[in-house]
CSV table of C-alpha atoms in Angstrom, one decimal:
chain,number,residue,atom,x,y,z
A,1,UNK,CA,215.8,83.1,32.3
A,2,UNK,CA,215.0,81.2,35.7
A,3,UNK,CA,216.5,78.7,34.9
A,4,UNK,CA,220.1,80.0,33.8
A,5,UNK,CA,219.5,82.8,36.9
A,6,UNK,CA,218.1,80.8,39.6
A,7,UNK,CA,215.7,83.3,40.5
A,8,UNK,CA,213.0,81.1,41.2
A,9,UNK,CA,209.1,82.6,41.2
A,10,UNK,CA,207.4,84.9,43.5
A,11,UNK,CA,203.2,84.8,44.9
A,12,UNK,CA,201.8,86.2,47.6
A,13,UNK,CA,199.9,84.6,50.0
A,14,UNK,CA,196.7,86.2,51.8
A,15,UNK,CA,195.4,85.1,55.4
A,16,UNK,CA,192.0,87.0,55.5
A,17,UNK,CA,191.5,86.9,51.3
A,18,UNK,CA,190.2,83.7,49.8
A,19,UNK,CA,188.9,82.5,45.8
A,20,UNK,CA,185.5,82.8,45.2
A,21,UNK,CA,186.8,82.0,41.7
A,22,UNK,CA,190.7,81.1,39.8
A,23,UNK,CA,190.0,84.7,38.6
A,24,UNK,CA,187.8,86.8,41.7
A,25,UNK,CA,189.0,87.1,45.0
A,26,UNK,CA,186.1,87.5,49.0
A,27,UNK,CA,186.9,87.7,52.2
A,28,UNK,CA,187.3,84.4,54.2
A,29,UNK,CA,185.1,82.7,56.1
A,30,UNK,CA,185.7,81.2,59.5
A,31,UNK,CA,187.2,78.0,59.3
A,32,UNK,CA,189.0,79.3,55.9
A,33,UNK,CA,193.1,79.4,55.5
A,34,UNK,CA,193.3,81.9,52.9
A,35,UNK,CA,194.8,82.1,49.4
A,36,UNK,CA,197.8,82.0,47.4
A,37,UNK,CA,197.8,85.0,44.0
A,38,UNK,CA,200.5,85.1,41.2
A,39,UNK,CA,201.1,85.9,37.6
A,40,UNK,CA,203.1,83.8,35.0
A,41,UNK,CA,203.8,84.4,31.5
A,42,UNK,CA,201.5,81.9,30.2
A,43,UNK,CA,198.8,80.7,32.7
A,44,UNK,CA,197.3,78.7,29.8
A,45,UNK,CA,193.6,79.1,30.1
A,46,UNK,CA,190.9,79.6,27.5
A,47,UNK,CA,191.4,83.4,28.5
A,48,UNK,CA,194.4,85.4,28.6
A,49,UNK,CA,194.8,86.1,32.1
A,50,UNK,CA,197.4,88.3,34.2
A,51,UNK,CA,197.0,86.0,37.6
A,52,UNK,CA,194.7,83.2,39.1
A,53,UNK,CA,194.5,82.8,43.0
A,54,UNK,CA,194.2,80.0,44.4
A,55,UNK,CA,193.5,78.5,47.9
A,56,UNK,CA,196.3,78.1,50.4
A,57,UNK,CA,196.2,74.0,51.0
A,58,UNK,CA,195.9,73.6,46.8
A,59,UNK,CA,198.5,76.1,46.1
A,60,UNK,CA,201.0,74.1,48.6
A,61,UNK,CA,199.9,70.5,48.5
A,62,UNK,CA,196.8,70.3,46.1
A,63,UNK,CA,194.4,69.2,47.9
A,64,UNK,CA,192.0,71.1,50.5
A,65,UNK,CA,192.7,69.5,53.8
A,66,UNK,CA,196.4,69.6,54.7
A,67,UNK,CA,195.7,66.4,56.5
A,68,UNK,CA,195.6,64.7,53.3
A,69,UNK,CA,198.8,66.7,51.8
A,70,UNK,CA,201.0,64.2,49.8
A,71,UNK,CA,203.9,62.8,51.8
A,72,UNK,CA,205.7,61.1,48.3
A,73,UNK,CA,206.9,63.6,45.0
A,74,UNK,CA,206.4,62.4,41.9
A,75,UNK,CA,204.7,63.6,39.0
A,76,UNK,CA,202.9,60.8,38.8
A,77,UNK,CA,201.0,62.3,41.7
A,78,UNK,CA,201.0,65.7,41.0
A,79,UNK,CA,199.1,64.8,37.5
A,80,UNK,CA,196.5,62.9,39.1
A,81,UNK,CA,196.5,66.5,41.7
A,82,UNK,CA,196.3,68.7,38.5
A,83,UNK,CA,193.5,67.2,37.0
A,84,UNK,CA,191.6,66.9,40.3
A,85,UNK,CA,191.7,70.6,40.8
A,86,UNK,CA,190.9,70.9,37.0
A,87,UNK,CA,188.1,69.5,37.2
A,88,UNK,CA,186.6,70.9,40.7
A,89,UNK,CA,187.6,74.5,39.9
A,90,UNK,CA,188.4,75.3,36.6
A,91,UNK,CA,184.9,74.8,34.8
A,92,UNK,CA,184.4,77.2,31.5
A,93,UNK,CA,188.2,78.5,32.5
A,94,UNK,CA,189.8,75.6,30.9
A,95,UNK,CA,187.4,73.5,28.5
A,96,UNK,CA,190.2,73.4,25.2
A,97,UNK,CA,192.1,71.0,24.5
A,98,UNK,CA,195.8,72.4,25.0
A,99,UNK,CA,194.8,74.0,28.3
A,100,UNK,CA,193.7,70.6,29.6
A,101,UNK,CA,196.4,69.0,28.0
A,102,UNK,CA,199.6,70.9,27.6
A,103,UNK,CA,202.3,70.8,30.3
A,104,UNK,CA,203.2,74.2,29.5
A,105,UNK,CA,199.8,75.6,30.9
A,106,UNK,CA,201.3,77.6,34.1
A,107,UNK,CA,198.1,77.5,36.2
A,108,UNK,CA,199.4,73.8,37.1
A,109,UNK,CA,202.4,75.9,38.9
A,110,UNK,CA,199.3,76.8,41.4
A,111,UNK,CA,198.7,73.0,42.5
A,112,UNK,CA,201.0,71.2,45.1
A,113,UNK,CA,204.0,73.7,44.2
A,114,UNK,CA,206.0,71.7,47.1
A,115,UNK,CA,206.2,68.6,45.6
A,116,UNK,CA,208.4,70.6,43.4
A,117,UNK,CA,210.2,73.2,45.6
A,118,UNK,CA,210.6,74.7,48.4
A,119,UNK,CA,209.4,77.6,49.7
A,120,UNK,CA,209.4,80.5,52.0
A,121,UNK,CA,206.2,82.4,53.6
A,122,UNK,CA,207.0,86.0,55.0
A,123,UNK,CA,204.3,87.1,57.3
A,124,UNK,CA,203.1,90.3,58.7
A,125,UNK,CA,199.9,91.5,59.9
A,126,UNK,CA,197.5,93.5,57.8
A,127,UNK,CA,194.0,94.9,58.5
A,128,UNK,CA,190.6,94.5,57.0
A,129,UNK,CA,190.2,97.5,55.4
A,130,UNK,CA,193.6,96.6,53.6
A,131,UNK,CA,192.1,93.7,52.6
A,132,UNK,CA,188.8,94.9,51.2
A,133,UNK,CA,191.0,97.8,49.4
A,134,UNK,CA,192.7,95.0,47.5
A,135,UNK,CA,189.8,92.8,46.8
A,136,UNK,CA,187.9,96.3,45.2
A,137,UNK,CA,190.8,97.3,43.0
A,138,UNK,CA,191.6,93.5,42.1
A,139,UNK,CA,187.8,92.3,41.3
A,140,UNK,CA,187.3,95.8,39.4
A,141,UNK,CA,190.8,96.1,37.2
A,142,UNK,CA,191.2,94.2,34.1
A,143,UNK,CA,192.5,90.9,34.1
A,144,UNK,CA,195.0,90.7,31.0
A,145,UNK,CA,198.0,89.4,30.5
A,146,UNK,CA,201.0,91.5,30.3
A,147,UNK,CA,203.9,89.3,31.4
A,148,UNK,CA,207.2,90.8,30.7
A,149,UNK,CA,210.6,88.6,32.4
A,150,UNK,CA,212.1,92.0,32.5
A,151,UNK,CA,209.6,94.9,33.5
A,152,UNK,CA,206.6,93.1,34.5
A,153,UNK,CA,207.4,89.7,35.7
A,154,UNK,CA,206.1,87.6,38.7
A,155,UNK,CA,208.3,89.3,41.7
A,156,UNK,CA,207.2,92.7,39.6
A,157,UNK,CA,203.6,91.7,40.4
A,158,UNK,CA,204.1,91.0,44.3
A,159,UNK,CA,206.1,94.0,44.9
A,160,UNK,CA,203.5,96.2,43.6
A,161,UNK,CA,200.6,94.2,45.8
A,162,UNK,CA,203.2,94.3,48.9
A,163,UNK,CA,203.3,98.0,48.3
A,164,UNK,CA,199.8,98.6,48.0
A,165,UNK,CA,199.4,97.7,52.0
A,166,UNK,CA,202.7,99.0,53.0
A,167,UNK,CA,204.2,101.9,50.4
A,168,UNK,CA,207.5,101.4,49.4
A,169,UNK,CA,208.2,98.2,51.8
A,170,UNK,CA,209.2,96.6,49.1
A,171,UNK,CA,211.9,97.4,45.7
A,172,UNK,CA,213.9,96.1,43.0
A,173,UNK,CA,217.3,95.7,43.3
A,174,UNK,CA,218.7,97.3,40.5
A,175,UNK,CA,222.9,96.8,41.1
A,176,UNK,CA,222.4,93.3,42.2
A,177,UNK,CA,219.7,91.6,39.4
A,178,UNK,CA,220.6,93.9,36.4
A,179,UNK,CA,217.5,96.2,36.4
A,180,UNK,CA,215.3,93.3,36.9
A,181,UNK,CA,212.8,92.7,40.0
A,182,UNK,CA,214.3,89.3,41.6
A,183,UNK,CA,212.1,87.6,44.1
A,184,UNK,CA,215.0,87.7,46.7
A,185,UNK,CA,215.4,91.3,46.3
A,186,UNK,CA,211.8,91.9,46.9
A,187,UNK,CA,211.9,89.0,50.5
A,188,UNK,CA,215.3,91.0,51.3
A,189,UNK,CA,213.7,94.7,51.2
A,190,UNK,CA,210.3,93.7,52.5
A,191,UNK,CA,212.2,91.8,55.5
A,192,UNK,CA,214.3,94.6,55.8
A,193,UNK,CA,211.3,97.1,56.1
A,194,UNK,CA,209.2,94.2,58.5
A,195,UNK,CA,212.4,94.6,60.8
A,196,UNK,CA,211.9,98.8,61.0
A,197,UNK,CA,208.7,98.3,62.0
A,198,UNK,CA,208.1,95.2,64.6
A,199,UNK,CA,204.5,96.4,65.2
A,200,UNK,CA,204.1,94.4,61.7
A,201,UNK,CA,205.3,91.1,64.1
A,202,UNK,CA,207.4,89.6,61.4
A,203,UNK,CA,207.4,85.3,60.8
A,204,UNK,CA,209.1,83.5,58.6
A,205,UNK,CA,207.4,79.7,57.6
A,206,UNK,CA,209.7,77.3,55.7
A,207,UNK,CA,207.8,74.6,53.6
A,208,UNK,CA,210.1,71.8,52.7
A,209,UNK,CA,210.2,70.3,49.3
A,210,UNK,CA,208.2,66.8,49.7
A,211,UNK,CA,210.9,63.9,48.8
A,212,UNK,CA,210.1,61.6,45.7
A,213,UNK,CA,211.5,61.2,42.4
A,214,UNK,CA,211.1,65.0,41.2
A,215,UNK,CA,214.6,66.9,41.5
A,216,UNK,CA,215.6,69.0,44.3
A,217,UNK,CA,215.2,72.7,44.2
A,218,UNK,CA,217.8,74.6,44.3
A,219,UNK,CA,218.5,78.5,46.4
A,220,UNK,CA,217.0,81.4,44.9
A,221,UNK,CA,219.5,83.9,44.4
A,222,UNK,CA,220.2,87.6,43.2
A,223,UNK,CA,222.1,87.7,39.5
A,224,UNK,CA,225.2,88.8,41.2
A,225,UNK,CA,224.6,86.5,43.8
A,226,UNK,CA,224.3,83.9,40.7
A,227,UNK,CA,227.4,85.0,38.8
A,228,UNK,CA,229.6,84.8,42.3
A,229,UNK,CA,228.8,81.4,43.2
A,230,UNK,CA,227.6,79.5,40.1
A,231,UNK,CA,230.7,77.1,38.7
A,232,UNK,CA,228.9,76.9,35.6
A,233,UNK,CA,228.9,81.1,35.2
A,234,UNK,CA,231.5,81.9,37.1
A,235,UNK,CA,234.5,79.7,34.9
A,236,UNK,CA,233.1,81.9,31.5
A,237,UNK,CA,233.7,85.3,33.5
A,238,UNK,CA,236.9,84.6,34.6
A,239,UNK,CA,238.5,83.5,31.0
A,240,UNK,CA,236.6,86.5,29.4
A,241,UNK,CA,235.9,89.0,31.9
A,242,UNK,CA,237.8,88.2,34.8
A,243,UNK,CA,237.9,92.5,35.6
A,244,UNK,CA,234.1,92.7,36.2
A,245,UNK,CA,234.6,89.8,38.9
A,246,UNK,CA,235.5,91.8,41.3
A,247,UNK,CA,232.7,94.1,40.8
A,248,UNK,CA,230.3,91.4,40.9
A,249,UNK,CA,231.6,89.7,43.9
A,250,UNK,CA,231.8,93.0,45.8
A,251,UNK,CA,228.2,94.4,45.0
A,252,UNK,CA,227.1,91.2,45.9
A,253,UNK,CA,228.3,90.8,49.6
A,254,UNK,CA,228.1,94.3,50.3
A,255,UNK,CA,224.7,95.0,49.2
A,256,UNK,CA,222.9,91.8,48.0
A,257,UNK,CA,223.3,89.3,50.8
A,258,UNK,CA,220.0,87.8,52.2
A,259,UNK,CA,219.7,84.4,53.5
A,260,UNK,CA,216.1,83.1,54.3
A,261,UNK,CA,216.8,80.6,56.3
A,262,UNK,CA,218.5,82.4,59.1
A,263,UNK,CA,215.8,84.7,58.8
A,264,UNK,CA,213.7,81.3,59.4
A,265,UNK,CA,215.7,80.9,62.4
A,266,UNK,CA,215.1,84.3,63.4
A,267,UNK,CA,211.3,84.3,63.0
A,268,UNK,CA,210.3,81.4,63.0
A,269,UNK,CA,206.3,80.2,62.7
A,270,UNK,CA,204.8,76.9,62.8
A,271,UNK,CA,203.6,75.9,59.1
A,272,UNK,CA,200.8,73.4,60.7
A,273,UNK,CA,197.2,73.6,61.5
A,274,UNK,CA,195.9,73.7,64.8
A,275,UNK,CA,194.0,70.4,64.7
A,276,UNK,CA,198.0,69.4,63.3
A,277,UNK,CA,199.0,71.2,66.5
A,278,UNK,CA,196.5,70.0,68.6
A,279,UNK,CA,197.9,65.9,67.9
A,280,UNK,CA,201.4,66.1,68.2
A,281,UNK,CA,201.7,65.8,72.0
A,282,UNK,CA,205.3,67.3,72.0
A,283,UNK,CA,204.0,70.4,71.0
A,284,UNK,CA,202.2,70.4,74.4
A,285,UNK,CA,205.8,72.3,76.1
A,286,UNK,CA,205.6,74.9,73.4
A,287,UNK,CA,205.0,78.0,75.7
A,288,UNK,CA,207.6,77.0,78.7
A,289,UNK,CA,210.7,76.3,75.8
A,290,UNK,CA,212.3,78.1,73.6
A,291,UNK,CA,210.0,78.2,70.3
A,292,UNK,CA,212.5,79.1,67.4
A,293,UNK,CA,214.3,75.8,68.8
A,294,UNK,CA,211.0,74.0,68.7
A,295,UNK,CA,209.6,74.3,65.7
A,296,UNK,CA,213.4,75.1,63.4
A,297,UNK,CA,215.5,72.2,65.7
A,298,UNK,CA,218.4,72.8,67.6
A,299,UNK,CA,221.8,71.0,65.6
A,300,UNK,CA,222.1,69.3,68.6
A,301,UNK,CA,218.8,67.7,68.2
A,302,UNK,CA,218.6,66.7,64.6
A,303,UNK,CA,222.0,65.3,65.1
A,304,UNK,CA,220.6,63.1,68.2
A,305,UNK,CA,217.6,61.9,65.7
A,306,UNK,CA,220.5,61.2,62.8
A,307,UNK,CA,222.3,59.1,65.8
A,308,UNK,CA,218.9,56.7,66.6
A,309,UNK,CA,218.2,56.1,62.7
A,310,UNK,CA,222.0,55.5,61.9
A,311,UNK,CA,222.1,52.7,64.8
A,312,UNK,CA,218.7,51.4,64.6
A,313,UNK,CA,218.2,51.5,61.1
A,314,UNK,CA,221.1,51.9,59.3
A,315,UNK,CA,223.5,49.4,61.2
A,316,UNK,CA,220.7,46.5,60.0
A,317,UNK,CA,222.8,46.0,56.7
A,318,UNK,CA,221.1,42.8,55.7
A,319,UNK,CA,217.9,43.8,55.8
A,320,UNK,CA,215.6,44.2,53.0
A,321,UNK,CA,215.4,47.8,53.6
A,322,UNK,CA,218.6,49.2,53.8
A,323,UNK,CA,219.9,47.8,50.6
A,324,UNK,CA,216.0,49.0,49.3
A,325,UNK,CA,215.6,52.6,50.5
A,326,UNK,CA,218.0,54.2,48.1
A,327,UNK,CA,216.0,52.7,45.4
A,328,UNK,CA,212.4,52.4,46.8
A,329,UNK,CA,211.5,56.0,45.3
A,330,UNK,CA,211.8,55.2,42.2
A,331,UNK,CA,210.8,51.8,42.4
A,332,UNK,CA,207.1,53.2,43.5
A,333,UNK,CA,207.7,55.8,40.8
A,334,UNK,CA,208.3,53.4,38.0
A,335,UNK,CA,206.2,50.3,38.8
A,336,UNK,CA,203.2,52.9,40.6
A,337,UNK,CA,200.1,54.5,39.1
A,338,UNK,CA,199.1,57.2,40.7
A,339,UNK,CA,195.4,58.1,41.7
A,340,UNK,CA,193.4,60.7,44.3
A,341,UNK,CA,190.3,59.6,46.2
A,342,UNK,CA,187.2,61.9,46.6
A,343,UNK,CA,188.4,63.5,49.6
A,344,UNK,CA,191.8,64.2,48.2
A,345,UNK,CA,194.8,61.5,49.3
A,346,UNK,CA,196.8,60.1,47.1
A,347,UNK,CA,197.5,56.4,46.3
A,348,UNK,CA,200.1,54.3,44.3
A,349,UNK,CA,198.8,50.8,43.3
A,350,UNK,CA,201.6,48.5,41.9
A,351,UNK,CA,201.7,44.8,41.3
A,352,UNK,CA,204.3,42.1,43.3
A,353,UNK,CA,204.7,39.1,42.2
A,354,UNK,CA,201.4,38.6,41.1
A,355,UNK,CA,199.2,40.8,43.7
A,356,UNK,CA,198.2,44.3,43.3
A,357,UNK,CA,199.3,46.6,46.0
A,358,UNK,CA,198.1,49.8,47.3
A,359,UNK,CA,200.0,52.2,49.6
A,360,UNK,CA,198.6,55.4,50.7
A,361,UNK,CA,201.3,58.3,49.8
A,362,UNK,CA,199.4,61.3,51.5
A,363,UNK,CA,199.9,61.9,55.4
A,364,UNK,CA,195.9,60.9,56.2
A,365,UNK,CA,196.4,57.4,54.6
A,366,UNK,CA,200.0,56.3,54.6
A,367,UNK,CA,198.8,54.1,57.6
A,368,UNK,CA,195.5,54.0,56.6
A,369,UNK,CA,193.9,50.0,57.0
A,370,UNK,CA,194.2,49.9,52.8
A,371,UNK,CA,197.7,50.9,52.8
A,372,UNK,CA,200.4,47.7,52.3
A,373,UNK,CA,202.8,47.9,55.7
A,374,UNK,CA,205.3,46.9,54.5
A,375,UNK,CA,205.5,49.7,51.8
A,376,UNK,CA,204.4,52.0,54.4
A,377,UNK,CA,207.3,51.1,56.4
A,378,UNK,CA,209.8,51.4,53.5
A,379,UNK,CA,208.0,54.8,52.3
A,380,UNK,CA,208.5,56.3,55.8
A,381,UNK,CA,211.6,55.2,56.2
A,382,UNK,CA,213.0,56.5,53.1
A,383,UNK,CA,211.0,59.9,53.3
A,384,UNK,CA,212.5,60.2,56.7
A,385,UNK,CA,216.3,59.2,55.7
A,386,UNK,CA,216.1,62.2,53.1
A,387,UNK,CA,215.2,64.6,56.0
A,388,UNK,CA,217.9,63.3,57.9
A,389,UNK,CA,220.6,64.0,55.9
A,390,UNK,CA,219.4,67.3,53.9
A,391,UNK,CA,221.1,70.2,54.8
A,392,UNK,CA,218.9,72.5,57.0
A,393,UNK,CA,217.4,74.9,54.4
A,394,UNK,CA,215.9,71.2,52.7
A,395,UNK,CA,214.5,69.7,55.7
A,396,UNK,CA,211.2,70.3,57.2
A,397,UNK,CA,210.5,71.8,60.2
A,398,UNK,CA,211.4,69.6,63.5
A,399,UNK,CA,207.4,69.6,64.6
A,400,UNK,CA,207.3,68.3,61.5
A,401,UNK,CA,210.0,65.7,61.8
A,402,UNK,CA,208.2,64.8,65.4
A,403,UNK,CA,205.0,63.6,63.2
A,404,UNK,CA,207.0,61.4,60.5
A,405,UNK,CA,208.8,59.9,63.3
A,406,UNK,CA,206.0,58.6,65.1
A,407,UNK,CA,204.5,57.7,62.2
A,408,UNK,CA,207.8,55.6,61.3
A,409,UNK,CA,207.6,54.0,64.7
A,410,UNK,CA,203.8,53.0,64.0
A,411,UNK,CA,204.7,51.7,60.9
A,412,UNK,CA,207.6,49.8,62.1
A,413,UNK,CA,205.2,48.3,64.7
A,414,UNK,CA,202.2,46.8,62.1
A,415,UNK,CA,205.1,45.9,59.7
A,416,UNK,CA,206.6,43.7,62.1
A,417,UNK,CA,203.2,42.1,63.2
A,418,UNK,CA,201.9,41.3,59.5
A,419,UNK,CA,205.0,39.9,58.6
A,420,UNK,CA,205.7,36.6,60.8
A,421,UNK,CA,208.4,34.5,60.6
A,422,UNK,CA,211.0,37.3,58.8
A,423,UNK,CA,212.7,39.2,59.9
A,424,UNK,CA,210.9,42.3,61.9
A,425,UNK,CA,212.0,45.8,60.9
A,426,UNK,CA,213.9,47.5,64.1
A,427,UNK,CA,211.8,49.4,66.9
A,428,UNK,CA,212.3,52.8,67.1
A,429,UNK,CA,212.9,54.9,70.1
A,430,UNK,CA,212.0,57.9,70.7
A,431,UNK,CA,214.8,60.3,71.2
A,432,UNK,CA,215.3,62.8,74.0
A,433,UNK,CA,216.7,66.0,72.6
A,434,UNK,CA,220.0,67.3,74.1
A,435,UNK,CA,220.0,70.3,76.2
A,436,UNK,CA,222.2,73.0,75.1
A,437,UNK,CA,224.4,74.4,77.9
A,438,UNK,CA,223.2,76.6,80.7
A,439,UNK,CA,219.2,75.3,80.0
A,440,UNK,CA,216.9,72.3,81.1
């Protein structure tokens, strides 16, 4: 049904609630970042089990430490994640064969979901004793599996947890997804409510789908929402029920309409760490500018960037990398194997004529003394061309963008001194960002 719908899949994510188990939730610790909890029709584990929860850094990037968070999708990578995590947290969960083994096993949905979509965090503040409410009635309840895609599905289950801090924040949209709890209607109405009440102090975090070799995502939308703007959907219902079109388009941009990245826009929070925050020195003007523009990026700004790579990089036709990057995904991909160190990172090794090559794929090792420079270089360079041209709701935050692009600069620096007597990649520049009118 997601797939033909588009609905996409719902969790919840708490600041102030972390795993003491896949199946028992604690309070955090200091130091701790929280946890991610959601339901699927078929977690796959020795036991039958309505939800697992996660922590926050495994749940978006599989690993523990967002510094080593993979910078390269494949799922090559996101195996070698799986199995990590399989191995540090699912013990006497997941000891038979077809939950170890079988791809249809949904607790894998719980590692690194960015590598294969995108996603969107909405925040509000809660208190303690809401949190030590939930952890009672979760640690206490039964924890069976009663999936049902129309009644009981994943946006069902974070509705009903969204509700138990805030009654009735959060609802179904019945008109717009066919008597069926969507995971847009349930952003839409808890965004809605969020706005009512701006003691709550409403954010909005956008996490990017990493580039690689693994297919885009694509928008989550309503059913009606789905109907109106699908081609696939839409040809059917106007050879064989071109009266209900009307009705569909009209219930949908009258009462369905929710776009979460203008709420992004809007609200926007910083997705990155504060040791993240604490490195990147343009973050250092944060307080005296304008902070949606900071961390979301003005146009004018991401067009600027787009400007320095198209005449720096792009304009060197003959180079090696240019006719390359298109290709240099799935070149890794294909000719790679994938593996995680202790601590986490990810590396492809792949042989060139004749030598064996590593190059770190994680953001703690891309530059990293082991890693090749020259695939480095090319690795940034493509990850950052994707960015560059992905419409807005694809790319990744511009403090973000400000860390790839130094990286690409230090890479473009150690590629050119390794590689005498060839021809030296281009040195980037940093750009200055263009002031929109009437500010400094």
């Amino acid at each position: 049904m997601d797939r033909i719908t588009g609905t996409g899949h719902m969790a919840v994510y708490f600041s102030n609630i972390c795993a003491e188990s896949p199946t028992k939730l604690r309070l955090c610790g200091p130091g701790e970042s929280g946890s991610v909890i959601s339901t699927y029709i078929n977690i796959g584990e020795d036991r039958s089990f309505d939800w697992n929860i996660v922590p926050l850094n495994i749940y978006l990037y599989g690993v523990e430490d967002p510094g080593n968070r993979p910078i390269f999708a494949s799922y090559k990578i996101k195996r070698a994640l799986e199995e990590r995590y399989r191995q540090n947290y699912l013990s006497g969960l997941c000891d038979t064969p077809s939950c170890q083994t079988s791809g249809k096993s949904e607790w894998r949905e719980m590692v690194a979901a960015t590598l294969i979509r995108g996603a969107y965090m909405f925040v509000v503040d809660t208190s303690m004793e809401q949190d030590r409410q939930l952890i009672a009635e979760f640690n206490n309840a039964p924890n069976e599996n009663h999936f049902n895609g129309a009644t009981n599905n994943c946006a069902d289950f974070a509705r009903r947890i969204v509700n138990t801090y805030f009654p009735h924040a959060a609802s179904r949209d019945v008109l717009n997804d066919f008597g069926m709890t969507s995971p847009k209607a349930v952003a839409r109405t808890f965004t809605h409510y969020a706005q009512r009440h701006p003691e709550l102090n409403l954010r909005v975090m956008h996490f990017a789908q990493v580039p690689g070799t693994i297919k885009r995502s694509s928008n989550v939308r309503a059913g009606t929402e789905q109907l109106f703007r699908s081609k696939r959907l839409l040809i059917p219902m106007v050879a064989f029920a071109y009266e209900a079109l009307p009705v569909v388009a009209g219930s949908y941009l009258i009462t369905g309409r929710f776009n979460p990245i203008k709420e992004f826009e809007k609200h926007p929070a910083t997705n990155l760490t504060p040791e993240n925050l604490a490195s990147t020195p343009h973050l250092q003007a944060v307080a005296l500018q304008d902070q949606r523009t900071q961390i979301a990026g003005a146009s004018a700004e991401w067009k600027n960037y787009r400007k320095a790579f198209d005449n720096e990089i792009e304009g060197n036709r003959d180079s090696p990398e240019a006719s390359d990057r298109s290709r240099f995904f799935k070149h890794l991909d294909e000719n790679g194997t994938a593996s995680v160190d202790s601590d986490g990172a990810a590396w492809m090794q792949l042989s060139e004529n004749g030598e064996i090559l590593s190059v770190g794929v994680s953001a703690s090792n891309v530059l990293a003394r082991d890693s090749d420079p020259q695939l480095s270089y090319n690795l940034l360079l493509a990850r950052t061309s994707v960015f560059l041209k992905s419409p807005k709701h694809r790319r990744e935050t511009m403090l973000e963008f400000h860390q790839d692009w130094a990286n690409l600069q230090r890479a473009s620096s150690v590629a050119a001194s390794v590689s005498p007597g060839t021809n030296p990649p281009p040195k980037l520049v940093r750009t200055t960002p263009i002031p929109a009118p009437g500010t400094l």
